[in-house]
Short mmCIF file of the C-alpha atoms (twelve columns), coordinates in Angstrom:
data_MODEL
# 
_entry.id   MODEL 
# 
loop_
_atom_site.group_PDB 
_atom_site.id 
_atom_site.type_symbol 
_atom_site.label_atom_id 
_atom_site.label_alt_id 
_atom_site.label_comp_id 
_atom_site.label_asym_id 
_atom_site.label_seq_id 
_atom_site.Cartn_x 
_atom_site.Cartn_y 
_atom_site.Cartn_z 
_atom_site.pdbx_PDB_model_num 
ATOM 1   C CA . MET A 1   -49.529 25.752 3.838   1 
ATOM 2   C CA . ALA A 2   -48.174 29.070 3.986   1 
ATOM 3   C CA . ASP A 3   -50.291 32.282 3.531   1 
ATOM 4   C CA . ALA A 4   -50.380 33.269 0.161   1 
ATOM 5   C CA . ARG A 5   -48.195 36.161 -0.811  1 
ATOM 6   C CA . ASP A 6   -49.021 39.523 -3.111  1 
ATOM 7   C CA . PRO A 7   -48.469 38.096 -6.565  1 
ATOM 8   C CA . ILE A 8   -48.871 41.707 -8.601  1 
ATOM 9   C CA . ALA A 9   -46.311 42.415 -5.949  1 
ATOM 10  C CA . ASP A 10  -44.145 40.180 -6.911  1 
ATOM 11  C CA . LEU A 11  -43.617 40.280 -10.348 1 
ATOM 12  C CA . ARG A 12  -43.708 44.040 -9.401  1 
ATOM 13  C CA . ARG A 13  -40.022 43.466 -7.520  1 
ATOM 14  C CA . ILE A 14  -39.434 40.909 -10.240 1 
ATOM 15  C CA . ALA A 15  -39.776 44.031 -13.087 1 
ATOM 16  C CA . PHE A 16  -37.639 46.451 -10.642 1 
ATOM 17  C CA . LEU A 17  -35.396 44.402 -9.693  1 
ATOM 18  C CA . LEU A 18  -34.500 43.546 -13.902 1 
ATOM 19  C CA . GLU A 19  -34.466 47.351 -14.637 1 
ATOM 20  C CA . ARG A 20  -32.469 47.533 -12.019 1 
ATOM 21  C CA . ALA A 21  -29.779 44.540 -13.374 1 
ATOM 22  C CA . ASN A 22  -30.370 46.036 -16.811 1 
ATOM 23  C CA . GLU A 23  -31.602 42.711 -17.916 1 
ATOM 24  C CA . ALA A 24  -33.390 42.837 -21.695 1 
ATOM 25  C CA . THR A 25  -36.508 44.953 -22.079 1 
ATOM 26  C CA . TYR A 26  -38.710 42.381 -22.634 1 
ATOM 27  C CA . ARG A 27  -37.719 40.464 -19.826 1 
ATOM 28  C CA . VAL A 28  -38.704 43.217 -17.517 1 
ATOM 29  C CA . ARG A 29  -42.277 43.613 -20.555 1 
ATOM 30  C CA . ALA A 30  -42.951 40.370 -19.908 1 
ATOM 31  C CA . PHE A 31  -43.630 41.344 -16.252 1 
ATOM 32  C CA . ARG A 32  -45.160 44.535 -16.640 1 
ATOM 33  C CA . SER A 33  -47.473 43.111 -18.706 1 
ATOM 34  C CA . ALA A 34  -48.007 39.951 -16.706 1 
ATOM 35  C CA . ALA A 35  -48.537 42.342 -13.630 1 
ATOM 36  C CA . LYS A 36  -51.028 44.106 -15.270 1 
ATOM 37  C CA . ALA A 37  -53.499 41.888 -17.378 1 
ATOM 38  C CA . LEU A 38  -53.627 40.394 -13.036 1 
ATOM 39  C CA . ALA A 39  -54.131 43.233 -11.453 1 
ATOM 40  C CA . GLY A 40  -57.636 43.482 -12.063 1 
ATOM 41  C CA . LEU A 41  -58.531 40.270 -10.906 1 
ATOM 42  C CA . SER A 42  -59.576 38.628 -7.478  1 
ATOM 43  C CA . THR A 43  -57.524 36.832 -5.249  1 
ATOM 44  C CA . ALA A 44  -60.077 33.992 -5.390  1 
ATOM 45  C CA . GLU A 45  -59.523 33.707 -9.223  1 
ATOM 46  C CA . LEU A 46  -55.871 33.770 -9.386  1 
ATOM 47  C CA . THR A 47  -56.058 31.529 -7.438  1 
ATOM 48  C CA . GLU A 48  -59.009 29.103 -9.870  1 
ATOM 49  C CA . ARG A 49  -56.864 30.287 -12.639 1 
ATOM 50  C CA . ALA A 50  -53.432 29.111 -11.359 1 
ATOM 51  C CA . GLY A 51  -54.801 25.716 -10.204 1 
ATOM 52  C CA . ASN A 52  -57.043 24.615 -13.442 1 
ATOM 53  C CA . GLY A 53  -53.512 26.427 -16.024 1 
ATOM 54  C CA . THR A 54  -56.170 28.513 -17.090 1 
ATOM 55  C CA . LEU A 55  -53.806 31.707 -16.507 1 
ATOM 56  C CA . THR A 56  -51.643 31.701 -19.684 1 
ATOM 57  C CA . GLU A 57  -55.036 32.255 -21.359 1 
ATOM 58  C CA . LEU A 58  -55.247 35.823 -20.175 1 
ATOM 59  C CA . ALA A 59  -53.365 37.966 -22.773 1 
ATOM 60  C CA . GLY A 60  -49.673 38.950 -22.021 1 
ATOM 61  C CA . VAL A 61  -49.216 35.945 -19.296 1 
ATOM 62  C CA . GLY A 62  -46.530 33.294 -19.918 1 
ATOM 63  C CA . ASP A 63  -45.332 29.784 -18.952 1 
ATOM 64  C CA . VAL A 64  -42.807 31.026 -16.675 1 
ATOM 65  C CA . THR A 65  -45.468 34.587 -15.186 1 
ATOM 66  C CA . ALA A 66  -47.719 32.203 -14.662 1 
ATOM 67  C CA . ARG A 67  -45.865 29.818 -11.949 1 
ATOM 68  C CA . CYS A 68  -44.633 32.541 -10.573 1 
ATOM 69  C CA . VAL A 69  -48.047 33.769 -10.170 1 
ATOM 70  C CA . ALA A 70  -48.776 29.756 -8.616  1 
ATOM 71  C CA . GLU A 71  -45.569 29.993 -6.372  1 
ATOM 72  C CA . SER A 72  -47.003 32.852 -4.759  1 
ATOM 73  C CA . LEU A 73  -50.376 31.964 -4.391  1 
ATOM 74  C CA . ALA A 74  -49.326 29.382 -2.094  1 
ATOM 75  C CA . GLY A 75  -46.754 31.154 -0.011  1 
ATOM 76  C CA . GLU A 76  -43.575 30.722 -1.703  1 
ATOM 77  C CA . GLU A 77  -40.629 33.021 -2.392  1 
ATOM 78  C CA . PRO A 78  -40.990 32.656 -6.311  1 
ATOM 79  C CA . VAL A 79  -37.777 30.802 -7.550  1 
ATOM 80  C CA . TYR A 80  -36.955 34.000 -10.049 1 
ATOM 81  C CA . LEU A 81  -37.079 36.191 -7.601  1 
ATOM 82  C CA . ARG A 82  -35.133 34.416 -5.168  1 
ATOM 83  C CA . ARG A 83  -32.400 34.251 -7.866  1 
ATOM 84  C CA . LEU A 84  -32.693 37.707 -8.866  1 
ATOM 85  C CA . VAL A 85  -32.216 38.743 -4.554  1 
ATOM 86  C CA . ALA A 86  -29.510 36.807 -4.281  1 
ATOM 87  C CA . THR A 87  -27.103 37.614 -7.375  1 
ATOM 88  C CA . GLU A 88  -27.953 41.099 -6.257  1 
ATOM 89  C CA . GLY A 89  -25.261 44.025 -7.432  1 
ATOM 90  C CA . SER A 90  -21.987 44.885 -4.930  1 
ATOM 91  C CA . ASP A 91  -22.435 47.221 -1.907  1 
ATOM 92  C CA . LEU A 92  -20.897 50.721 -1.880  1 
ATOM 93  C CA . ASP A 93  -17.323 52.087 -0.038  1 
ATOM 94  C CA . ALA A 94  -18.412 53.981 2.786   1 
ATOM 95  C CA . GLU A 95  -17.413 57.392 1.086   1 
ATOM 96  C CA . ALA A 96  -20.091 56.178 -1.658  1 
ATOM 97  C CA . THR A 97  -22.684 54.762 0.940   1 
ATOM 98  C CA . ALA A 98  -22.809 57.496 3.454   1 
ATOM 99  C CA . LEU A 99  -23.362 60.346 0.306   1 
ATOM 100 C CA . ARG A 100 -26.251 57.519 -0.677  1 
ATOM 101 C CA . ALA A 101 -27.685 57.773 2.604   1 
ATOM 102 C CA . ALA A 102 -28.488 61.509 1.983   1 
ATOM 103 C CA . LEU A 103 -29.895 61.763 -1.041  1 
ATOM 104 C CA . ARG A 104 -33.260 62.788 -0.654  1 
ATOM 105 C CA . GLY A 105 -34.521 62.534 -3.592  1 
ATOM 106 C CA . ASP A 106 -34.346 62.212 -7.695  1 
ATOM 107 C CA . CYS A 107 -34.848 65.740 -10.024 1 
ATOM 108 C CA . HIS A 108 -34.059 63.787 -13.292 1 
ATOM 109 C CA . THR A 109 -36.538 61.049 -14.133 1 
ATOM 110 C CA . HIS A 110 -39.384 60.182 -16.922 1 
ATOM 111 C CA . SER A 111 -42.575 58.974 -17.478 1 
ATOM 112 C CA . ASP A 112 -44.323 57.203 -20.414 1 
ATOM 113 C CA . TRP A 113 -46.001 61.131 -21.299 1 
ATOM 114 C CA . SER A 114 -42.825 60.717 -23.147 1 
ATOM 115 C CA . ASP A 115 -39.813 58.371 -23.976 1 
ATOM 116 C CA . GLY A 116 -40.494 56.500 -20.478 1 
ATOM 117 C CA . GLY A 117 -41.971 53.304 -19.567 1 
ATOM 118 C CA . SER A 118 -44.142 53.370 -16.681 1 
ATOM 119 C CA . PRO A 119 -47.000 56.123 -15.700 1 
ATOM 120 C CA . ILE A 120 -46.298 58.376 -13.320 1 
ATOM 121 C CA . GLU A 121 -47.605 56.443 -10.485 1 
ATOM 122 C CA . GLU A 122 -45.723 53.711 -10.215 1 
ATOM 123 C CA . MET A 123 -42.597 55.989 -10.671 1 
ATOM 124 C CA . ALA A 124 -43.962 57.693 -7.957  1 
ATOM 125 C CA . LEU A 125 -44.013 54.284 -5.916  1 
ATOM 126 C CA . ALA A 126 -41.203 53.594 -6.415  1 
ATOM 127 C CA . ALA A 127 -38.995 56.608 -5.218  1 
ATOM 128 C CA . VAL A 128 -41.223 55.938 -1.743  1 
ATOM 129 C CA . GLU A 129 -40.265 52.460 -2.005  1 
ATOM 130 C CA . LEU A 130 -36.112 53.300 -2.414  1 
ATOM 131 C CA . GLY A 131 -36.398 55.859 0.854   1 
ATOM 132 C CA . HIS A 132 -37.147 58.714 -2.062  1 
ATOM 133 C CA . GLU A 133 -38.565 61.676 0.358   1 
ATOM 134 C CA . TYR A 134 -39.602 62.938 -3.288  1 
ATOM 135 C CA . LEU A 135 -38.794 62.859 -7.601  1 
ATOM 136 C CA . VAL A 136 -38.566 65.656 -9.879  1 
ATOM 137 C CA . LEU A 137 -40.994 64.667 -13.319 1 
ATOM 138 C CA . THR A 138 -38.929 66.007 -16.276 1 
ATOM 139 C CA . ASP A 139 -39.751 64.629 -19.232 1 
ATOM 140 C CA . HIS A 140 -38.813 66.082 -22.649 1 
ATOM 141 C CA . SER A 141 -39.979 69.135 -23.784 1 
ATOM 142 C CA . PRO A 142 -40.851 69.960 -27.503 1 
ATOM 143 C CA . ARG A 143 -38.045 69.751 -29.927 1 
ATOM 144 C CA . LEU A 144 -37.468 65.945 -29.476 1 
ATOM 145 C CA . THR A 145 -40.326 64.438 -31.133 1 
ATOM 146 C CA . VAL A 146 -38.785 61.124 -30.889 1 
ATOM 147 C CA . ALA A 147 -38.684 61.033 -27.200 1 
ATOM 148 C CA . ARG A 148 -42.988 62.296 -27.534 1 
ATOM 149 C CA . GLY A 149 -41.441 66.042 -26.336 1 
ATOM 150 C CA . LEU A 150 -44.517 67.400 -24.106 1 
ATOM 151 C CA . THR A 151 -45.854 70.680 -25.709 1 
ATOM 152 C CA . ALA A 152 -46.946 73.813 -23.295 1 
ATOM 153 C CA . ALA A 153 -50.368 72.528 -23.507 1 
ATOM 154 C CA . ARG A 154 -49.301 68.589 -22.592 1 
ATOM 155 C CA . LEU A 155 -47.266 69.843 -20.078 1 
ATOM 156 C CA . ARG A 156 -50.074 71.996 -19.090 1 
ATOM 157 C CA . GLN A 157 -51.730 68.880 -18.568 1 
ATOM 158 C CA . GLN A 158 -49.646 67.225 -17.060 1 
ATOM 159 C CA . LEU A 159 -49.138 70.030 -14.543 1 
ATOM 160 C CA . ASP A 160 -52.985 68.590 -12.971 1 
ATOM 161 C CA . TYR A 161 -52.553 65.563 -13.292 1 
ATOM 162 C CA . VAL A 162 -48.990 65.624 -11.055 1 
ATOM 163 C CA . ALA A 163 -51.154 67.445 -8.603  1 
ATOM 164 C CA . GLN A 164 -53.994 64.942 -9.053  1 
ATOM 165 C CA . VAL A 165 -51.783 62.089 -8.312  1 
ATOM 166 C CA . ASN A 166 -49.754 63.758 -5.371  1 
ATOM 167 C CA . ALA A 167 -52.916 63.960 -3.138  1 
ATOM 168 C CA . ALA A 168 -53.352 60.581 -3.957  1 
ATOM 169 C CA . LEU A 169 -49.628 59.737 -2.805  1 
ATOM 170 C CA . PRO A 170 -48.359 58.609 1.588   1 
ATOM 171 C CA . GLU A 171 -47.776 61.490 3.317   1 
ATOM 172 C CA . GLY A 172 -44.314 62.541 3.501   1 
ATOM 173 C CA . PHE A 173 -43.576 61.845 -0.563  1 
ATOM 174 C CA . ARG A 174 -44.482 64.730 -3.001  1 
ATOM 175 C CA . ILE A 175 -43.624 64.781 -6.190  1 
ATOM 176 C CA . LEU A 176 -41.979 67.969 -7.713  1 
ATOM 177 C CA . THR A 177 -43.000 69.608 -11.657 1 
ATOM 178 C CA . GLY A 178 -40.735 69.741 -13.851 1 
ATOM 179 C CA . ILE A 179 -39.302 69.316 -17.174 1 
ATOM 180 C CA . GLU A 180 -35.752 68.954 -18.910 1 
ATOM 181 C CA . VAL A 181 -35.951 70.791 -21.675 1 
ATOM 182 C CA . ASP A 182 -33.498 70.315 -24.987 1 
ATOM 183 C CA . ILE A 183 -30.822 73.354 -24.666 1 
ATOM 184 C CA . LEU A 184 -31.582 74.644 -28.704 1 
ATOM 185 C CA . ALA A 185 -28.167 75.720 -31.432 1 
ATOM 186 C CA . ASP A 186 -28.486 79.339 -30.396 1 
ATOM 187 C CA . GLY A 187 -28.627 78.617 -26.400 1 
ATOM 188 C CA . SER A 188 -31.978 79.119 -25.934 1 
ATOM 189 C CA . LEU A 189 -33.908 76.282 -23.616 1 
ATOM 190 C CA . ASP A 190 -37.010 74.931 -25.698 1 
ATOM 191 C CA . GLN A 191 -40.688 75.808 -23.383 1 
ATOM 192 C CA . ASP A 192 -42.551 79.073 -22.785 1 
ATOM 193 C CA . ASP A 193 -40.565 80.567 -19.532 1 
ATOM 194 C CA . ASP A 194 -44.289 80.738 -18.601 1 
ATOM 195 C CA . LEU A 195 -44.174 77.173 -18.414 1 
ATOM 196 C CA . LEU A 196 -40.333 77.218 -17.254 1 
ATOM 197 C CA . ALA A 197 -40.998 79.629 -14.155 1 
ATOM 198 C CA . ARG A 198 -43.931 77.329 -13.247 1 
ATOM 199 C CA . LEU A 199 -41.940 74.294 -12.858 1 
ATOM 200 C CA . ASP A 200 -39.781 73.323 -9.585  1 
ATOM 201 C CA . VAL A 201 -37.167 72.063 -11.174 1 
ATOM 202 C CA . VAL A 202 -35.868 72.739 -14.730 1 
ATOM 203 C CA . VAL A 203 -32.881 69.741 -15.650 1 
ATOM 204 C CA . GLY A 204 -32.127 71.407 -19.435 1 
ATOM 205 C CA . SER A 205 -29.254 69.501 -21.455 1 
ATOM 206 C CA . VAL A 206 -28.307 69.303 -24.954 1 
ATOM 207 C CA . HIS A 207 -29.703 66.345 -27.616 1 
ATOM 208 C CA . SER A 208 -28.439 68.086 -30.687 1 
ATOM 209 C CA . GLY A 209 -25.887 69.387 -32.484 1 
ATOM 210 C CA . LEU A 210 -23.182 67.077 -30.261 1 
ATOM 211 C CA . LYS A 211 -20.768 66.725 -32.846 1 
ATOM 212 C CA . ASP A 212 -20.489 70.921 -33.086 1 
ATOM 213 C CA . GLU A 213 -16.764 72.480 -32.742 1 
ATOM 214 C CA . ARG A 214 -16.122 73.982 -29.780 1 
ATOM 215 C CA . SER A 215 -16.644 77.197 -29.945 1 
ATOM 216 C CA . LYS A 216 -19.997 77.065 -31.122 1 
ATOM 217 C CA . MET A 217 -20.917 74.527 -28.395 1 
ATOM 218 C CA . THR A 218 -19.220 76.570 -25.662 1 
ATOM 219 C CA . ARG A 219 -21.288 79.352 -26.274 1 
ATOM 220 C CA . ARG A 220 -24.573 77.452 -26.441 1 
ATOM 221 C CA . MET A 221 -23.773 76.027 -23.282 1 
ATOM 222 C CA . VAL A 222 -22.735 78.673 -21.421 1 
ATOM 223 C CA . LYS A 223 -26.053 81.233 -22.563 1 
ATOM 224 C CA . ALA A 224 -28.197 78.213 -21.129 1 
ATOM 225 C CA . VAL A 225 -26.770 78.219 -17.872 1 
ATOM 226 C CA . ALA A 226 -27.340 81.963 -17.918 1 
ATOM 227 C CA . ASN A 227 -30.819 81.067 -18.366 1 
ATOM 228 C CA . PRO A 228 -32.569 81.803 -14.788 1 
ATOM 229 C CA . HIS A 229 -35.132 79.159 -15.078 1 
ATOM 230 C CA . LEU A 230 -32.060 76.823 -15.695 1 
ATOM 231 C CA . ASP A 231 -31.293 74.368 -12.356 1 
ATOM 232 C CA . ILE A 232 -29.173 71.880 -13.844 1 
ATOM 233 C CA . LEU A 233 -26.923 71.270 -16.246 1 
ATOM 234 C CA . GLY A 234 -27.583 67.438 -17.567 1 
ATOM 235 C CA . HIS A 235 -25.534 64.426 -19.043 1 
ATOM 236 C CA . VAL A 236 -22.928 67.610 -19.523 1 
ATOM 237 C CA . THR A 237 -21.069 65.866 -22.373 1 
ATOM 238 C CA . GLY A 238 -23.745 64.221 -24.081 1 
ATOM 239 C CA . ARG A 239 -21.066 60.986 -24.034 1 
ATOM 240 C CA . MET A 240 -22.415 57.216 -24.600 1 
ATOM 241 C CA . VAL A 241 -19.657 54.494 -23.646 1 
ATOM 242 C CA . SER A 242 -22.057 51.728 -23.997 1 
ATOM 243 C CA . SER A 243 -24.779 51.387 -26.011 1 
ATOM 244 C CA . ARG A 244 -28.252 51.972 -23.877 1 
ATOM 245 C CA . PRO A 245 -29.410 49.685 -21.818 1 
ATOM 246 C CA . ALA A 246 -32.572 47.307 -21.627 1 
ATOM 247 C CA . GLY A 247 -35.677 47.928 -19.511 1 
ATOM 248 C CA . VAL A 248 -36.601 50.755 -21.007 1 
ATOM 249 C CA . THR A 249 -40.144 50.157 -22.575 1 
ATOM 250 C CA . GLY A 250 -41.532 53.298 -23.843 1 
ATOM 251 C CA . PRO A 251 -43.035 54.716 -26.860 1 
ATOM 252 C CA . GLY A 252 -40.146 56.473 -28.049 1 
ATOM 253 C CA . ASP A 253 -37.451 53.461 -26.806 1 
ATOM 254 C CA . ARG A 254 -36.424 53.266 -30.400 1 
ATOM 255 C CA . GLY A 255 -34.951 56.748 -30.990 1 
ATOM 256 C CA . HIS A 256 -32.862 57.005 -27.995 1 
ATOM 257 C CA . ARG A 257 -30.555 53.149 -29.077 1 
ATOM 258 C CA . ALA A 258 -27.718 55.109 -28.940 1 
ATOM 259 C CA . ARG A 259 -24.203 53.564 -30.346 1 
ATOM 260 C CA . THR A 260 -21.825 54.789 -28.014 1 
ATOM 261 C CA . ARG A 261 -20.963 58.416 -28.380 1 
ATOM 262 C CA . ALA A 262 -17.662 60.779 -28.299 1 
ATOM 263 C CA . GLU A 263 -18.346 63.342 -25.744 1 
ATOM 264 C CA . SER A 264 -18.561 67.129 -26.889 1 
ATOM 265 C CA . ASP A 265 -16.383 69.773 -27.160 1 
ATOM 266 C CA . PHE A 266 -16.449 72.927 -25.025 1 
ATOM 267 C CA . ASP A 267 -14.850 74.969 -22.867 1 
ATOM 268 C CA . ALA A 268 -14.929 73.094 -19.501 1 
ATOM 269 C CA . ASP A 269 -13.714 76.145 -17.356 1 
ATOM 270 C CA . ALA A 270 -16.175 78.573 -19.262 1 
ATOM 271 C CA . VAL A 271 -19.124 76.267 -18.592 1 
ATOM 272 C CA . PHE A 272 -18.759 75.294 -14.851 1 
ATOM 273 C CA . ALA A 273 -17.678 78.767 -14.543 1 
ATOM 274 C CA . ALA A 274 -20.902 80.387 -15.639 1 
ATOM 275 C CA . CYS A 275 -22.813 77.146 -13.558 1 
ATOM 276 C CA . ALA A 276 -20.681 78.505 -10.292 1 
ATOM 277 C CA . GLU A 277 -21.583 82.263 -11.494 1 
ATOM 278 C CA . HIS A 278 -25.408 81.114 -12.035 1 
ATOM 279 C CA . ASP A 279 -25.575 79.415 -9.166  1 
ATOM 280 C CA . THR A 280 -26.675 76.423 -12.043 1 
ATOM 281 C CA . ALA A 281 -25.963 72.615 -10.748 1 
ATOM 282 C CA . VAL A 282 -23.554 69.837 -12.459 1 
ATOM 283 C CA . GLU A 283 -25.603 67.403 -12.942 1 
ATOM 284 C CA . ILE A 284 -23.739 63.338 -12.039 1 
ATOM 285 C CA . ASN A 285 -26.099 61.126 -14.386 1 
ATOM 286 C CA . SER A 286 -25.955 57.727 -12.857 1 
ATOM 287 C CA . ARG A 287 -27.192 56.310 -16.169 1 
ATOM 288 C CA . PRO A 288 -24.569 53.108 -16.815 1 
ATOM 289 C CA . GLU A 289 -23.564 53.718 -20.176 1 
ATOM 290 C CA . ARG A 290 -23.243 57.699 -19.725 1 
ATOM 291 C CA . GLN A 291 -21.694 58.100 -17.276 1 
ATOM 292 C CA . ASP A 292 -21.079 61.556 -17.735 1 
ATOM 293 C CA . PRO A 293 -19.390 63.793 -16.765 1 
ATOM 294 C CA . PRO A 294 -16.347 61.633 -16.325 1 
ATOM 295 C CA . LYS A 295 -14.461 61.952 -13.495 1 
ATOM 296 C CA . ARG A 296 -11.725 64.286 -14.733 1 
ATOM 297 C CA . LEU A 297 -14.592 66.624 -15.331 1 
ATOM 298 C CA . ILE A 298 -16.613 66.389 -12.211 1 
ATOM 299 C CA . ARG A 299 -13.617 67.347 -10.713 1 
ATOM 300 C CA . ARG A 300 -13.029 70.517 -12.306 1 
ATOM 301 C CA . ALA A 301 -16.040 71.126 -11.000 1 
ATOM 302 C CA . LEU A 302 -15.908 70.742 -8.269  1 
ATOM 303 C CA . GLU A 303 -12.955 72.877 -7.840  1 
ATOM 304 C CA . ALA A 304 -14.618 76.006 -9.895  1 
ATOM 305 C CA . GLY A 305 -17.295 75.864 -6.924  1 
ATOM 306 C CA . CYS A 306 -20.442 74.465 -8.965  1 
ATOM 307 C CA . ARG A 307 -23.153 72.691 -7.289  1 
ATOM 308 C CA . PHE A 308 -24.287 69.505 -8.408  1 
ATOM 309 C CA . ALA A 309 -26.879 66.586 -7.943  1 
ATOM 310 C CA . ILE A 310 -26.417 63.124 -8.537  1 
ATOM 311 C CA . ASN A 311 -29.068 61.524 -11.622 1 
ATOM 312 C CA . THR A 312 -30.587 58.557 -12.183 1 
ATOM 313 C CA . ASP A 313 -31.923 59.725 -15.381 1 
ATOM 314 C CA . ALA A 314 -34.334 56.943 -14.971 1 
ATOM 315 C CA . HIS A 315 -36.849 55.637 -17.914 1 
ATOM 316 C CA . ALA A 316 -37.688 53.173 -16.049 1 
ATOM 317 C CA . PRO A 317 -39.234 52.194 -12.080 1 
ATOM 318 C CA . GLY A 318 -36.258 50.243 -11.147 1 
ATOM 319 C CA . GLN A 319 -33.655 52.493 -12.615 1 
ATOM 320 C CA . LEU A 320 -34.223 55.201 -9.517  1 
ATOM 321 C CA . ASP A 321 -31.745 52.578 -7.649  1 
ATOM 322 C CA . TRP A 322 -29.101 53.654 -9.941  1 
ATOM 323 C CA . GLN A 323 -28.498 56.585 -8.010  1 
ATOM 324 C CA . ARG A 324 -25.457 54.196 -6.735  1 
ATOM 325 C CA . PHE A 325 -24.139 54.580 -9.506  1 
ATOM 326 C CA . GLY A 326 -23.643 58.319 -10.002 1 
ATOM 327 C CA . CYS A 327 -22.284 58.369 -5.515  1 
ATOM 328 C CA . GLU A 328 -19.879 56.023 -6.065  1 
ATOM 329 C CA . ARG A 329 -19.088 58.984 -9.032  1 
ATOM 330 C CA . ALA A 330 -18.999 61.274 -6.534  1 
ATOM 331 C CA . ALA A 331 -17.135 60.038 -3.790  1 
ATOM 332 C CA . LEU A 332 -13.852 58.555 -6.103  1 
ATOM 333 C CA . CYS A 333 -13.976 62.836 -7.244  1 
ATOM 334 C CA . GLY A 334 -14.388 64.073 -3.711  1 
ATOM 335 C CA . VAL A 335 -17.763 65.381 -4.478  1 
ATOM 336 C CA . PRO A 336 -19.408 66.506 -0.201  1 
ATOM 337 C CA . ALA A 337 -23.024 65.682 0.583   1 
ATOM 338 C CA . ASP A 338 -23.432 69.386 1.156   1 
ATOM 339 C CA . ARG A 339 -22.249 70.312 -2.959  1 
ATOM 340 C CA . VAL A 340 -25.162 68.008 -3.658  1 
ATOM 341 C CA . VAL A 341 -28.775 70.042 -4.542  1 
ATOM 342 C CA . ASN A 342 -30.677 66.238 -3.298  1 
ATOM 343 C CA . THR A 343 -29.654 66.254 -0.168  1 
ATOM 344 C CA . TRP A 344 -31.537 68.758 0.654   1 
ATOM 345 C CA . SER A 345 -35.323 68.585 1.481   1 
ATOM 346 C CA . ALA A 346 -38.154 69.348 -1.408  1 
ATOM 347 C CA . GLU A 347 -39.079 73.052 0.465   1 
ATOM 348 C CA . GLN A 348 -34.353 73.683 0.401   1 
ATOM 349 C CA . LEU A 349 -34.540 72.434 -3.348  1 
ATOM 350 C CA . VAL A 350 -37.755 74.474 -4.657  1 
ATOM 351 C CA . ALA A 351 -36.466 77.795 -2.691  1 
ATOM 352 C CA . TRP A 352 -33.119 77.395 -4.131  1 
ATOM 353 C CA . THR A 353 -34.506 76.961 -7.332  1 
ATOM 354 C CA . ARG A 354 -36.998 79.830 -6.647  1 
ATOM 355 C CA . GLY A 355 -33.730 82.005 -6.180  1 
# 
């Protein structure tokens, strides 16, 4: 008999690949729930239950996940995992591949502290496996109640918790503190100034009033960009080119099931000029349902002299590998690596945001 594999690692790998492939939420949840249910059992107990067919008696373990565990314990790559690996996505072209290789971190991610589907630790370890040097944790701010936005008190708790997690992570990797702060109707940012000043990276996004008339939206965005605490302007147009993808299992998911949505109307030249003047990066959001900004606006931001951040806006571990989509669009628009802030080291990134 071949040496046993790690069945918990195989279940988590399957969940990761399902998230990356944008598969249905219930499929992802099945494998993550099984991994969680079995994580506390010894190999001996797992082997015994697999042998006598009692794995499915445990809450969270079904027939498919039990079969995967049995195959792992027998030293076989689970058939389910083998099929996923065999049908992985297509390769990137040379320019996008080079840009993806230059990225050293992700500046926009969510955990189960707000509307993400996984704990901070799982997001961080997935980033380590992808070769990142850092992950910026940017859970939502208070006004976005549907996404369980963090009050000032909860954000302070998270800062303390991140410090504890960082102490236990592999050397050479760190979680950077951050927030995706709402840009409010008057252009102010939805969090206390003293807290924003403590964070490593602040992403600001418009989540409400997306149909505001052009001049109002322009004033709102320009004021936010001029705020010295704002580092990155997130998903600039707010558009949705398709319905929300699967794979997000967080408590706020129901509030985010957006259908297709048109771009907000604003003076792009004025907004990008403000970004260039105040050295605020424009996010190239890699989520498949966003593809925001559209390529024509990426080119205009590039011509305006803006910096960029190629982010995933990940709400689950497997979505951290969606940076490839942003790199494809950036490469098509001629964005050079030296204009992308997350090609920098963590130290360089934080020095820039502090400046």
